[in-house]
């Protein structure tokens, strides 16, 4: 069976958790997935052998990582030829107001800018805050990000809607999504 690529970028680990969860959903649907951290040495060795790709990363200071951008650009030629889904993990995505969702969507546009890639599915996924694992500077920035979404600054919280992630992956692999459509 030709595998599906799940390539992710993470700073604190929540997006790795999301990527591994997606691989589990694919496995349960009878698909095999290769899960690759775009910051790892394996990322440079990725070959265009995949039937489809799910690529995503987390947002810090309003943007996705440079590693994710570099991965998208380096692999854009073949990613354009297979069904592609993009997912973004952030606190902004956890906001339930239209402005928050629009902001999360713009950050996806920014990540894809300059690649000409048009994913069949885009997914905005709520992230997590784990203050105990941050150093002082990161804790301060995370408090501000928490306030922006109305969360309690300093309290560890997971905003990820795992059922939503499952629905996104299932919809993508079943080819339910035609054209560029967002699955929240
Ligand atoms: C230092 C820091 C800065 C962050 N900045 C933003 C931000 O600008 N916008 C946002 O929506 N979320 C922001 N977040 C929330 C992260 O996107 C969220 O914690 C996510 O789960 C991180 O995923 P990761 O663990 O895979 O890196 C920030 C988190 C931290 C710790």
Short mmCIF file of N, CA and C and ligand atoms in Angstrom, two decimals:
data_model
loop_
_atom_site.label_atom_id
_atom_site.label_comp_id
_atom_site.label_asym_id
_atom_site.label_seq_id
_atom_site.Cartn_x
_atom_site.Cartn_y
_atom_site.Cartn_z
N UNK A 1 0.85 -1.20 0.00
CA UNK A 1 0.00 0.00 0.00
C UNK A 1 0.88 1.25 0.00
N UNK A 2 0.55 2.22 -0.86
CA UNK A 2 1.34 3.45 -0.91
C UNK A 2 0.99 4.30 0.31
N UNK A 3 2.01 4.69 1.09
CA UNK A 3 1.69 5.41 2.33
C UNK A 3 1.30 6.87 2.11
N UNK A 4 0.74 7.44 3.15
CA UNK A 4 0.43 8.87 3.21
C UNK A 4 1.52 9.53 4.05
N UNK A 5 2.00 10.68 3.61
CA UNK A 5 2.99 11.42 4.41
C UNK A 5 2.28 12.36 5.38
N UNK A 6 2.69 12.31 6.64
CA UNK A 6 2.26 13.34 7.59
C UNK A 6 3.52 14.06 8.04
N UNK A 7 3.70 15.28 7.58
CA UNK A 7 4.88 16.07 7.94
C UNK A 7 4.45 17.19 8.88
N UNK A 8 5.17 17.35 9.99
CA UNK A 8 4.72 18.34 10.99
C UNK A 8 5.90 19.14 11.52
N UNK A 9 5.55 20.31 12.03
CA UNK A 9 6.53 21.16 12.72
C UNK A 9 6.00 21.48 14.10
N UNK A 10 6.82 21.29 15.12
CA UNK A 10 6.38 21.54 16.49
C UNK A 10 7.47 22.25 17.28
N UNK A 11 7.06 23.05 18.25
CA UNK A 11 8.02 23.64 19.18
C UNK A 11 7.93 22.97 20.55
N UNK A 12 6.70 22.74 21.01
CA UNK A 12 6.52 22.17 22.36
C UNK A 12 5.88 20.80 22.36
N UNK A 13 5.60 20.24 21.20
CA UNK A 13 5.16 18.84 21.16
C UNK A 13 3.70 18.59 20.86
N UNK A 14 2.83 19.61 20.93
CA UNK A 14 1.40 19.34 20.71
C UNK A 14 1.15 18.91 19.26
N UNK A 15 1.86 19.50 18.33
CA UNK A 15 1.63 19.16 16.92
C UNK A 15 2.15 17.75 16.61
N UNK A 16 3.20 17.32 17.32
CA UNK A 16 3.63 15.92 17.18
C UNK A 16 2.50 14.99 17.63
N UNK A 17 1.88 15.37 18.76
CA UNK A 17 0.76 14.57 19.28
C UNK A 17 -0.37 14.51 18.25
N UNK A 18 -0.66 15.66 17.64
CA UNK A 18 -1.72 15.72 16.61
C UNK A 18 -1.34 14.84 15.42
N UNK A 19 -0.08 14.95 14.97
CA UNK A 19 0.38 14.18 13.80
C UNK A 19 0.29 12.67 14.08
N UNK A 20 0.70 12.27 15.29
CA UNK A 20 0.65 10.84 15.63
C UNK A 20 -0.80 10.36 15.75
N UNK A 21 -1.66 11.23 16.26
CA UNK A 21 -3.09 10.89 16.34
C UNK A 21 -3.65 10.70 14.93
N UNK A 22 -3.26 11.60 14.01
CA UNK A 22 -3.72 11.48 12.61
C UNK A 22 -3.27 10.15 12.01
N UNK A 23 -2.02 9.76 12.31
CA UNK A 23 -1.51 8.48 11.79
C UNK A 23 -2.36 7.33 12.32
N UNK A 24 -2.79 7.44 13.58
CA UNK A 24 -3.65 6.41 14.17
C UNK A 24 -5.01 6.35 13.48
N UNK A 25 -5.55 7.53 13.15
CA UNK A 25 -6.84 7.58 12.44
C UNK A 25 -6.69 6.94 11.06
N UNK A 26 -5.58 7.25 10.39
CA UNK A 26 -5.35 6.66 9.07
C UNK A 26 -5.23 5.15 9.18
N UNK A 27 -4.48 4.69 10.19
CA UNK A 27 -4.29 3.24 10.37
C UNK A 27 -5.64 2.56 10.58
N UNK A 28 -6.50 3.21 11.37
CA UNK A 28 -7.82 2.63 11.65
C UNK A 28 -8.68 2.59 10.39
N UNK A 29 -8.36 3.46 9.42
CA UNK A 29 -9.12 3.49 8.16
C UNK A 29 -8.43 2.63 7.09
N UNK A 30 -7.36 1.93 7.47
CA UNK A 30 -6.69 1.02 6.54
C UNK A 30 -5.57 1.65 5.72
N UNK A 31 -5.13 2.86 6.12
CA UNK A 31 -4.03 3.52 5.40
C UNK A 31 -2.76 3.44 6.24
N UNK A 32 -1.61 3.44 5.57
CA UNK A 32 -0.34 3.50 6.28
C UNK A 32 0.20 4.92 6.18
N UNK A 33 0.75 5.42 7.27
CA UNK A 33 1.28 6.80 7.25
C UNK A 33 2.73 6.82 7.72
N UNK A 34 3.54 7.65 7.09
CA UNK A 34 4.87 7.96 7.58
C UNK A 34 4.78 9.32 8.25
N UNK A 35 5.19 9.40 9.51
CA UNK A 35 5.12 10.65 10.26
C UNK A 35 6.54 11.23 10.34
N UNK A 36 6.71 12.43 9.82
CA UNK A 36 8.05 13.03 9.73
C UNK A 36 8.07 14.42 10.34
N UNK A 37 8.97 14.64 11.27
CA UNK A 37 9.20 15.98 11.84
C UNK A 37 10.04 16.78 10.84
N UNK A 38 9.53 17.92 10.39
CA UNK A 38 10.27 18.67 9.35
C UNK A 38 11.61 19.19 9.85
N UNK A 39 11.81 19.19 11.17
CA UNK A 39 13.10 19.64 11.72
C UNK A 39 14.10 18.49 11.85
N UNK A 40 13.68 17.28 11.51
CA UNK A 40 14.56 16.12 11.68
C UNK A 40 15.39 15.89 10.41
N UNK A 41 16.43 15.06 10.53
CA UNK A 41 17.25 14.74 9.35
C UNK A 41 16.43 13.98 8.31
N UNK A 42 15.46 13.22 8.78
CA UNK A 42 14.60 12.45 7.86
C UNK A 42 13.87 13.35 6.87
N UNK A 43 13.58 14.58 7.30
CA UNK A 43 12.79 15.48 6.45
C UNK A 43 13.52 15.77 5.14
N UNK A 44 14.85 15.84 5.20
CA UNK A 44 15.62 16.14 3.99
C UNK A 44 15.65 14.94 3.05
N UNK A 45 15.29 13.77 3.58
CA UNK A 45 15.35 12.55 2.78
C UNK A 45 14.00 12.12 2.22
N UNK A 46 12.98 12.92 2.49
CA UNK A 46 11.63 12.57 2.02
C UNK A 46 11.61 12.49 0.50
N UNK A 47 11.09 11.38 -0.01
CA UNK A 47 11.01 11.16 -1.46
C UNK A 47 9.56 11.32 -1.92
N UNK A 48 9.37 11.64 -3.18
CA UNK A 48 7.99 11.83 -3.68
C UNK A 48 7.30 10.50 -3.99
N UNK A 49 7.15 9.68 -2.96
CA UNK A 49 6.61 8.32 -3.15
C UNK A 49 5.21 8.20 -2.56
N UNK A 50 4.63 9.32 -2.11
CA UNK A 50 3.41 9.23 -1.32
C UNK A 50 2.15 9.40 -2.16
N UNK A 51 1.09 8.70 -1.71
CA UNK A 51 -0.20 8.80 -2.38
C UNK A 51 -0.89 10.11 -2.05
N UNK A 52 -0.56 10.67 -0.89
CA UNK A 52 -1.18 11.91 -0.42
C UNK A 52 -0.30 12.46 0.69
N UNK A 53 -0.53 13.72 1.06
CA UNK A 53 0.27 14.31 2.13
C UNK A 53 -0.59 15.20 3.02
N UNK A 54 -0.30 15.12 4.32
CA UNK A 54 -0.92 16.01 5.30
C UNK A 54 0.24 16.75 5.97
N UNK A 55 0.27 18.06 5.80
CA UNK A 55 1.41 18.85 6.28
C UNK A 55 0.88 19.94 7.20
N UNK A 56 1.57 20.17 8.31
CA UNK A 56 1.11 21.23 9.20
C UNK A 56 2.11 21.56 10.29
N UNK A 57 1.76 22.57 11.06
CA UNK A 57 2.65 22.98 12.14
C UNK A 57 1.96 23.93 13.09
N UNK A 58 2.67 24.27 14.13
CA UNK A 58 2.11 25.16 15.15
C UNK A 58 2.49 26.61 14.90
N UNK A 59 1.74 27.49 15.55
CA UNK A 59 1.93 28.94 15.39
C UNK A 59 2.56 29.51 16.66
N UNK A 60 3.62 30.29 16.47
CA UNK A 60 4.22 31.04 17.57
C UNK A 60 4.46 32.45 17.09
N UNK A 61 4.12 33.41 17.92
CA UNK A 61 4.29 34.82 17.56
C UNK A 61 3.66 35.12 16.19
N UNK A 62 2.49 34.52 15.98
CA UNK A 62 1.72 34.85 14.78
C UNK A 62 2.13 34.16 13.51
N UNK A 63 3.07 33.21 13.60
CA UNK A 63 3.48 32.57 12.36
C UNK A 63 3.89 31.11 12.55
N UNK A 64 3.86 30.40 11.44
CA UNK A 64 4.37 29.03 11.43
C UNK A 64 5.89 29.06 11.35
N UNK A 65 6.53 27.94 11.62
CA UNK A 65 7.99 27.93 11.72
C UNK A 65 8.67 28.05 10.35
N UNK A 66 9.90 28.53 10.37
CA UNK A 66 10.70 28.60 9.16
C UNK A 66 10.97 27.21 8.60
N UNK A 67 11.10 26.21 9.49
CA UNK A 67 11.34 24.83 9.02
C UNK A 67 10.16 24.34 8.18
N UNK A 68 8.94 24.71 8.62
CA UNK A 68 7.76 24.28 7.87
C UNK A 68 7.75 24.95 6.50
N UNK A 69 8.04 26.25 6.48
CA UNK A 69 8.07 26.97 5.19
C UNK A 69 9.11 26.35 4.26
N UNK A 70 10.29 26.06 4.82
CA UNK A 70 11.35 25.48 3.98
C UNK A 70 10.93 24.10 3.46
N UNK A 71 10.28 23.32 4.31
CA UNK A 71 9.84 21.99 3.87
C UNK A 71 8.83 22.12 2.74
N UNK A 72 7.87 23.03 2.90
CA UNK A 72 6.84 23.21 1.87
C UNK A 72 7.48 23.63 0.54
N UNK A 73 8.42 24.56 0.63
CA UNK A 73 9.04 25.05 -0.61
C UNK A 73 9.90 23.98 -1.26
N UNK A 74 10.64 23.22 -0.45
CA UNK A 74 11.53 22.19 -1.00
C UNK A 74 10.75 21.05 -1.65
N UNK A 75 9.51 20.83 -1.18
CA UNK A 75 8.72 19.69 -1.67
C UNK A 75 7.51 20.11 -2.49
N UNK A 76 7.42 21.41 -2.78
CA UNK A 76 6.22 21.94 -3.43
C UNK A 76 5.93 21.26 -4.77
N UNK A 77 6.98 20.94 -5.53
CA UNK A 77 6.77 20.40 -6.89
C UNK A 77 5.95 19.11 -6.83
N UNK A 78 6.32 18.19 -5.95
CA UNK A 78 5.57 16.92 -5.92
C UNK A 78 4.31 17.03 -5.06
N UNK A 79 4.35 17.90 -4.04
CA UNK A 79 3.13 18.07 -3.22
C UNK A 79 1.98 18.59 -4.08
N UNK A 80 2.32 19.35 -5.13
CA UNK A 80 1.28 19.90 -6.02
C UNK A 80 0.62 18.81 -6.85
N UNK A 81 1.23 17.62 -6.89
CA UNK A 81 0.70 16.55 -7.76
C UNK A 81 -0.10 15.50 -6.99
N UNK A 82 -0.18 15.63 -5.66
CA UNK A 82 -0.92 14.64 -4.87
C UNK A 82 -1.99 15.35 -4.04
N UNK A 83 -3.02 14.62 -3.58
CA UNK A 83 -3.97 15.25 -2.65
C UNK A 83 -3.22 15.75 -1.43
N UNK A 84 -3.45 17.02 -1.10
CA UNK A 84 -2.71 17.66 -0.01
C UNK A 84 -3.67 18.27 1.00
N UNK A 85 -3.39 18.05 2.27
CA UNK A 85 -4.13 18.71 3.34
C UNK A 85 -3.14 19.50 4.18
N UNK A 86 -3.60 20.63 4.68
CA UNK A 86 -2.74 21.45 5.55
C UNK A 86 -3.45 21.66 6.88
N UNK A 87 -2.70 21.53 7.98
CA UNK A 87 -3.31 21.80 9.28
C UNK A 87 -2.42 22.74 10.09
N UNK A 88 -3.09 23.56 10.88
CA UNK A 88 -2.40 24.58 11.66
C UNK A 88 -2.85 24.48 13.11
N UNK A 89 -1.91 24.41 14.03
CA UNK A 89 -2.21 24.25 15.46
C UNK A 89 -1.87 25.56 16.17
N UNK A 90 -2.87 26.14 16.83
CA UNK A 90 -2.63 27.42 17.49
C UNK A 90 -3.70 27.67 18.55
N UNK A 91 -3.48 28.68 19.35
CA UNK A 91 -4.54 29.09 20.29
C UNK A 91 -5.60 29.89 19.55
N UNK A 92 -5.18 30.62 18.53
CA UNK A 92 -6.14 31.39 17.73
C UNK A 92 -7.23 30.48 17.18
N UNK A 93 -6.82 29.28 16.75
CA UNK A 93 -7.78 28.34 16.17
C UNK A 93 -8.80 27.88 17.21
N UNK A 94 -8.46 28.04 18.50
CA UNK A 94 -9.39 27.62 19.56
C UNK A 94 -10.46 28.67 19.82
N UNK A 95 -10.25 29.88 19.26
CA UNK A 95 -11.27 30.93 19.45
C UNK A 95 -12.52 30.58 18.67
N UNK A 96 -13.70 30.80 19.28
CA UNK A 96 -14.92 30.40 18.56
C UNK A 96 -15.59 31.58 17.87
N UNK A 97 -14.89 32.73 17.79
CA UNK A 97 -15.47 33.87 17.09
C UNK A 97 -14.94 33.93 15.65
N UNK A 98 -15.70 34.61 14.79
CA UNK A 98 -15.34 34.69 13.38
C UNK A 98 -13.99 35.35 13.16
N UNK A 99 -13.70 36.37 13.96
CA UNK A 99 -12.42 37.08 13.79
C UNK A 99 -11.25 36.15 14.09
N UNK A 100 -11.40 35.33 15.11
CA UNK A 100 -10.34 34.38 15.47
C UNK A 100 -10.12 33.37 14.37
N UNK A 101 -11.21 32.84 13.83
CA UNK A 101 -11.09 31.84 12.77
C UNK A 101 -10.51 32.47 11.51
N UNK A 102 -10.89 33.72 11.24
CA UNK A 102 -10.33 34.41 10.06
C UNK A 102 -8.83 34.62 10.25
N UNK A 103 -8.42 34.97 11.47
CA UNK A 103 -6.99 35.18 11.74
C UNK A 103 -6.23 33.86 11.59
N UNK A 104 -6.81 32.77 12.08
CA UNK A 104 -6.16 31.46 11.96
C UNK A 104 -6.04 31.07 10.48
N UNK A 105 -7.06 31.41 9.71
CA UNK A 105 -7.04 31.10 8.28
C UNK A 105 -5.96 31.92 7.55
N UNK A 106 -5.82 33.19 7.96
CA UNK A 106 -4.79 34.04 7.33
C UNK A 106 -3.39 33.48 7.61
N UNK A 107 -3.20 32.93 8.80
CA UNK A 107 -1.88 32.38 9.11
C UNK A 107 -1.57 31.17 8.23
N UNK A 108 -2.62 30.43 7.85
CA UNK A 108 -2.42 29.32 6.91
C UNK A 108 -2.04 29.89 5.54
N UNK A 109 -2.75 30.95 5.11
CA UNK A 109 -2.41 31.59 3.83
C UNK A 109 -0.94 32.00 3.83
N UNK A 110 -0.49 32.58 4.95
CA UNK A 110 0.90 33.04 5.03
C UNK A 110 1.88 31.88 4.90
N UNK A 111 1.53 30.74 5.55
CA UNK A 111 2.44 29.58 5.50
C UNK A 111 2.56 29.04 4.07
N UNK A 112 1.46 29.16 3.31
CA UNK A 112 1.46 28.60 1.95
C UNK A 112 1.94 29.62 0.91
N UNK A 113 2.07 30.86 1.32
CA UNK A 113 2.45 31.92 0.37
C UNK A 113 3.78 31.59 -0.30
N UNK A 114 3.82 31.83 -1.59
CA UNK A 114 5.07 31.60 -2.31
C UNK A 114 5.26 30.16 -2.76
N UNK A 115 4.28 29.28 -2.50
CA UNK A 115 4.44 27.88 -2.90
C UNK A 115 3.52 27.50 -4.06
N UNK A 116 2.48 28.27 -4.30
CA UNK A 116 1.45 27.93 -5.30
C UNK A 116 0.65 26.68 -4.91
N UNK A 117 0.84 26.18 -3.70
CA UNK A 117 0.10 24.99 -3.28
C UNK A 117 -1.32 25.38 -2.86
N UNK A 118 -2.30 24.58 -3.29
CA UNK A 118 -3.69 24.81 -2.91
C UNK A 118 -4.21 23.51 -2.28
N UNK A 119 -4.09 23.38 -0.96
CA UNK A 119 -4.53 22.13 -0.33
C UNK A 119 -6.01 21.87 -0.56
N UNK A 120 -6.36 20.61 -0.72
CA UNK A 120 -7.76 20.22 -0.87
C UNK A 120 -8.51 20.47 0.43
N UNK A 121 -7.83 20.32 1.57
CA UNK A 121 -8.43 20.55 2.88
C UNK A 121 -7.48 21.38 3.73
N UNK A 122 -8.05 22.26 4.52
CA UNK A 122 -7.26 23.03 5.49
C UNK A 122 -7.96 22.88 6.83
N UNK A 123 -7.17 22.71 7.87
CA UNK A 123 -7.78 22.50 9.17
C UNK A 123 -7.11 23.35 10.23
N UNK A 124 -7.91 24.09 11.00
CA UNK A 124 -7.42 24.92 12.09
C UNK A 124 -7.69 24.16 13.39
N UNK A 125 -6.63 23.87 14.11
CA UNK A 125 -6.74 23.00 15.29
C UNK A 125 -6.28 23.75 16.54
N UNK A 126 -7.08 23.71 17.58
CA UNK A 126 -6.69 24.34 18.84
C UNK A 126 -5.47 23.65 19.44
N UNK A 127 -4.56 24.43 19.98
CA UNK A 127 -3.33 23.88 20.54
C UNK A 127 -3.43 23.62 22.03
N UNK A 128 -2.31 23.75 22.72
CA UNK A 128 -2.29 23.48 24.16
C UNK A 128 -1.28 24.41 24.82
N UNK A 129 -1.50 24.65 26.10
CA UNK A 129 -0.53 25.43 26.88
C UNK A 129 -0.07 24.56 28.04
N UNK A 130 1.27 24.49 28.20
CA UNK A 130 1.83 23.69 29.30
C UNK A 130 2.91 24.53 29.98
N UNK A 131 2.46 25.39 30.88
CA UNK A 131 3.34 26.40 31.47
C UNK A 131 4.54 25.79 32.21
N UNK A 132 4.35 24.62 32.83
CA UNK A 132 5.44 24.00 33.59
C UNK A 132 6.63 23.66 32.70
N UNK A 133 6.38 23.50 31.40
CA UNK A 133 7.45 23.07 30.50
C UNK A 133 8.17 24.26 29.86
N UNK A 134 7.72 25.49 30.13
CA UNK A 134 8.31 26.67 29.49
C UNK A 134 9.35 27.32 30.40
N UNK A 135 10.36 27.92 29.78
CA UNK A 135 11.26 28.80 30.53
C UNK A 135 10.56 30.14 30.76
N UNK A 136 11.23 31.06 31.48
CA UNK A 136 10.58 32.32 31.85
C UNK A 136 10.10 33.15 30.65
N UNK A 137 10.92 33.27 29.60
CA UNK A 137 10.55 34.13 28.47
C UNK A 137 9.34 33.54 27.75
N UNK A 138 9.40 32.23 27.52
CA UNK A 138 8.29 31.58 26.81
C UNK A 138 7.00 31.65 27.64
N UNK A 139 7.17 31.54 28.96
CA UNK A 139 5.99 31.59 29.84
C UNK A 139 5.28 32.94 29.70
N UNK A 140 6.10 33.98 29.61
CA UNK A 140 5.52 35.33 29.49
C UNK A 140 4.74 35.47 28.18
N UNK A 141 5.34 34.99 27.07
CA UNK A 141 4.66 35.07 25.77
C UNK A 141 3.41 34.20 25.75
N UNK A 142 3.50 33.04 26.38
CA UNK A 142 2.36 32.13 26.40
C UNK A 142 1.22 32.71 27.22
N UNK A 143 1.55 33.45 28.30
CA UNK A 143 0.50 34.11 29.10
C UNK A 143 -0.28 35.09 28.23
N UNK A 144 0.47 35.81 27.39
CA UNK A 144 -0.18 36.79 26.52
C UNK A 144 -1.08 36.07 25.51
N UNK A 145 -0.55 34.95 24.93
CA UNK A 145 -1.35 34.18 23.97
C UNK A 145 -2.61 33.63 24.65
N UNK A 146 -2.48 33.23 25.91
CA UNK A 146 -3.63 32.69 26.66
C UNK A 146 -4.68 33.78 26.85
N UNK A 147 -4.21 34.98 27.24
CA UNK A 147 -5.16 36.09 27.45
C UNK A 147 -5.93 36.39 26.17
N UNK A 148 -5.23 36.32 25.03
CA UNK A 148 -5.87 36.62 23.73
C UNK A 148 -7.05 35.69 23.45
N UNK A 149 -7.00 34.47 23.97
CA UNK A 149 -8.11 33.54 23.71
C UNK A 149 -9.04 33.41 24.91
N UNK A 150 -8.81 34.27 25.90
CA UNK A 150 -9.67 34.26 27.07
C UNK A 150 -9.42 33.09 27.99
N UNK A 151 -8.24 32.47 27.86
CA UNK A 151 -7.89 31.35 28.75
C UNK A 151 -7.19 31.91 29.99
N UNK A 152 -7.17 31.11 31.03
CA UNK A 152 -6.55 31.50 32.28
C UNK A 152 -5.02 31.47 32.11
N UNK A 153 -4.34 32.64 32.16
CA UNK A 153 -2.88 32.62 31.96
C UNK A 153 -2.21 31.86 33.10
N UNK A 154 -1.39 30.90 32.80
CA UNK A 154 -0.70 30.14 33.83
C UNK A 154 -1.30 28.77 34.06
N UNK A 155 -2.49 28.54 33.54
CA UNK A 155 -3.13 27.23 33.75
C UNK A 155 -2.94 26.35 32.51
N UNK A 156 -2.44 25.14 32.72
CA UNK A 156 -2.26 24.23 31.58
C UNK A 156 -3.62 23.83 31.01
N UNK A 157 -3.75 23.98 29.70
CA UNK A 157 -5.03 23.67 29.05
C UNK A 157 -4.77 23.06 27.68
N UNK A 158 -5.53 22.04 27.34
CA UNK A 158 -5.48 21.49 25.97
C UNK A 158 -6.78 21.87 25.27
N UNK A 159 -6.63 22.60 24.17
CA UNK A 159 -7.81 23.08 23.41
C UNK A 159 -8.11 22.19 22.21
N UNK A 160 -7.32 21.16 22.00
CA UNK A 160 -7.45 20.35 20.78
C UNK A 160 -8.76 19.57 20.76
N UNK A 161 -9.49 19.72 19.68
CA UNK A 161 -10.76 19.00 19.48
C UNK A 161 -10.42 17.71 18.72
N UNK A 162 -10.18 16.65 19.48
CA UNK A 162 -9.69 15.41 18.85
C UNK A 162 -10.71 14.81 17.89
N UNK A 163 -11.97 14.96 18.21
CA UNK A 163 -13.01 14.46 17.28
C UNK A 163 -12.97 15.24 15.97
N UNK A 164 -12.73 16.55 16.08
CA UNK A 164 -12.61 17.39 14.89
C UNK A 164 -11.42 16.96 14.04
N UNK A 165 -10.31 16.64 14.70
CA UNK A 165 -9.12 16.17 13.97
C UNK A 165 -9.44 14.86 13.24
N UNK A 166 -10.11 13.99 13.95
CA UNK A 166 -10.49 12.70 13.35
C UNK A 166 -11.38 12.92 12.11
N UNK A 167 -12.37 13.82 12.25
CA UNK A 167 -13.27 14.08 11.11
C UNK A 167 -12.51 14.64 9.91
N UNK A 168 -11.57 15.53 10.21
CA UNK A 168 -10.76 16.15 9.16
C UNK A 168 -9.99 15.08 8.38
N UNK A 169 -9.33 14.19 9.10
CA UNK A 169 -8.50 13.17 8.44
C UNK A 169 -9.38 12.22 7.64
N UNK A 170 -10.49 11.80 8.22
CA UNK A 170 -11.37 10.86 7.53
C UNK A 170 -11.94 11.51 6.27
N UNK A 171 -12.37 12.78 6.39
CA UNK A 171 -12.92 13.49 5.22
C UNK A 171 -11.88 13.60 4.13
N UNK A 172 -10.65 13.89 4.53
CA UNK A 172 -9.57 14.05 3.53
C UNK A 172 -9.32 12.75 2.80
N UNK A 173 -9.09 11.68 3.54
CA UNK A 173 -8.71 10.44 2.87
C UNK A 173 -9.86 9.84 2.07
N UNK A 174 -11.05 10.10 2.47
CA UNK A 174 -12.18 9.57 1.70
C UNK A 174 -12.45 10.40 0.46
N UNK A 175 -11.70 11.51 0.33
CA UNK A 175 -11.88 12.33 -0.86
C UNK A 175 -13.22 13.04 -0.89
N UNK A 176 -13.78 13.30 0.31
CA UNK A 176 -15.05 14.01 0.36
C UNK A 176 -14.88 15.47 -0.05
N UNK A 177 -13.69 15.98 0.12
CA UNK A 177 -13.48 17.40 -0.09
C UNK A 177 -12.96 17.67 -1.48
N UNK A 178 -13.75 18.34 -2.25
CA UNK A 178 -13.34 18.72 -3.60
C UNK A 178 -13.00 20.21 -3.58
N UNK A 179 -11.84 20.56 -4.16
CA UNK A 179 -11.43 21.95 -4.16
C UNK A 179 -10.92 22.35 -2.79
N UNK A 180 -10.65 23.60 -2.59
CA UNK A 180 -10.08 24.07 -1.33
C UNK A 180 -11.19 24.37 -0.35
N UNK A 181 -11.31 23.56 0.69
CA UNK A 181 -12.40 23.72 1.64
C UNK A 181 -11.80 23.59 3.03
N UNK A 182 -12.32 24.34 3.97
CA UNK A 182 -11.75 24.27 5.31
C UNK A 182 -12.64 23.41 6.20
N UNK A 183 -12.01 22.54 6.93
CA UNK A 183 -12.73 21.66 7.88
C UNK A 183 -12.31 22.09 9.27
N UNK A 184 -13.19 22.73 10.01
CA UNK A 184 -12.78 23.28 11.32
C UNK A 184 -12.79 22.19 12.38
C1 LIG B 1 5.81 31.27 23.27
C2 LIG B 1 4.50 30.96 22.65
C3 LIG B 1 3.99 31.82 21.69
C4 LIG B 1 2.76 31.54 21.10
N1 LIG B 1 2.27 32.40 20.18
C5 LIG B 1 1.06 32.14 19.62
C6 LIG B 1 0.51 33.05 18.68
O1 LIG B 1 1.10 34.06 18.30
N2 LIG B 1 -0.72 32.76 18.16
C7 LIG B 1 -1.42 31.65 18.55
O2 LIG B 1 -2.52 31.45 18.07
N3 LIG B 1 -0.90 30.76 19.42
C8 LIG B 1 0.32 30.98 19.96
N4 LIG B 1 0.85 30.10 20.85
C9 LIG B 1 0.12 28.87 21.15
C10 LIG B 1 0.70 27.67 20.42
O3 LIG B 1 0.35 27.72 19.06
C11 LIG B 1 0.18 26.41 21.10
O4 LIG B 1 0.76 26.33 22.38
C12 LIG B 1 0.47 25.15 20.32
O5 LIG B 1 -0.14 24.06 20.98
C13 LIG B 1 1.95 24.89 20.18
O6 LIG B 1 2.11 23.72 19.43
P1 LIG B 1 3.47 22.88 19.51
O7 LIG B 1 3.54 22.33 20.91
O8 LIG B 1 3.29 21.81 18.51
O9 LIG B 1 4.59 23.81 19.19
C14 LIG B 1 2.06 30.37 21.46
C15 LIG B 1 2.59 29.50 22.42
C16 LIG B 1 3.80 29.79 23.01
C17 LIG B 1 4.35 28.83 24.02
#
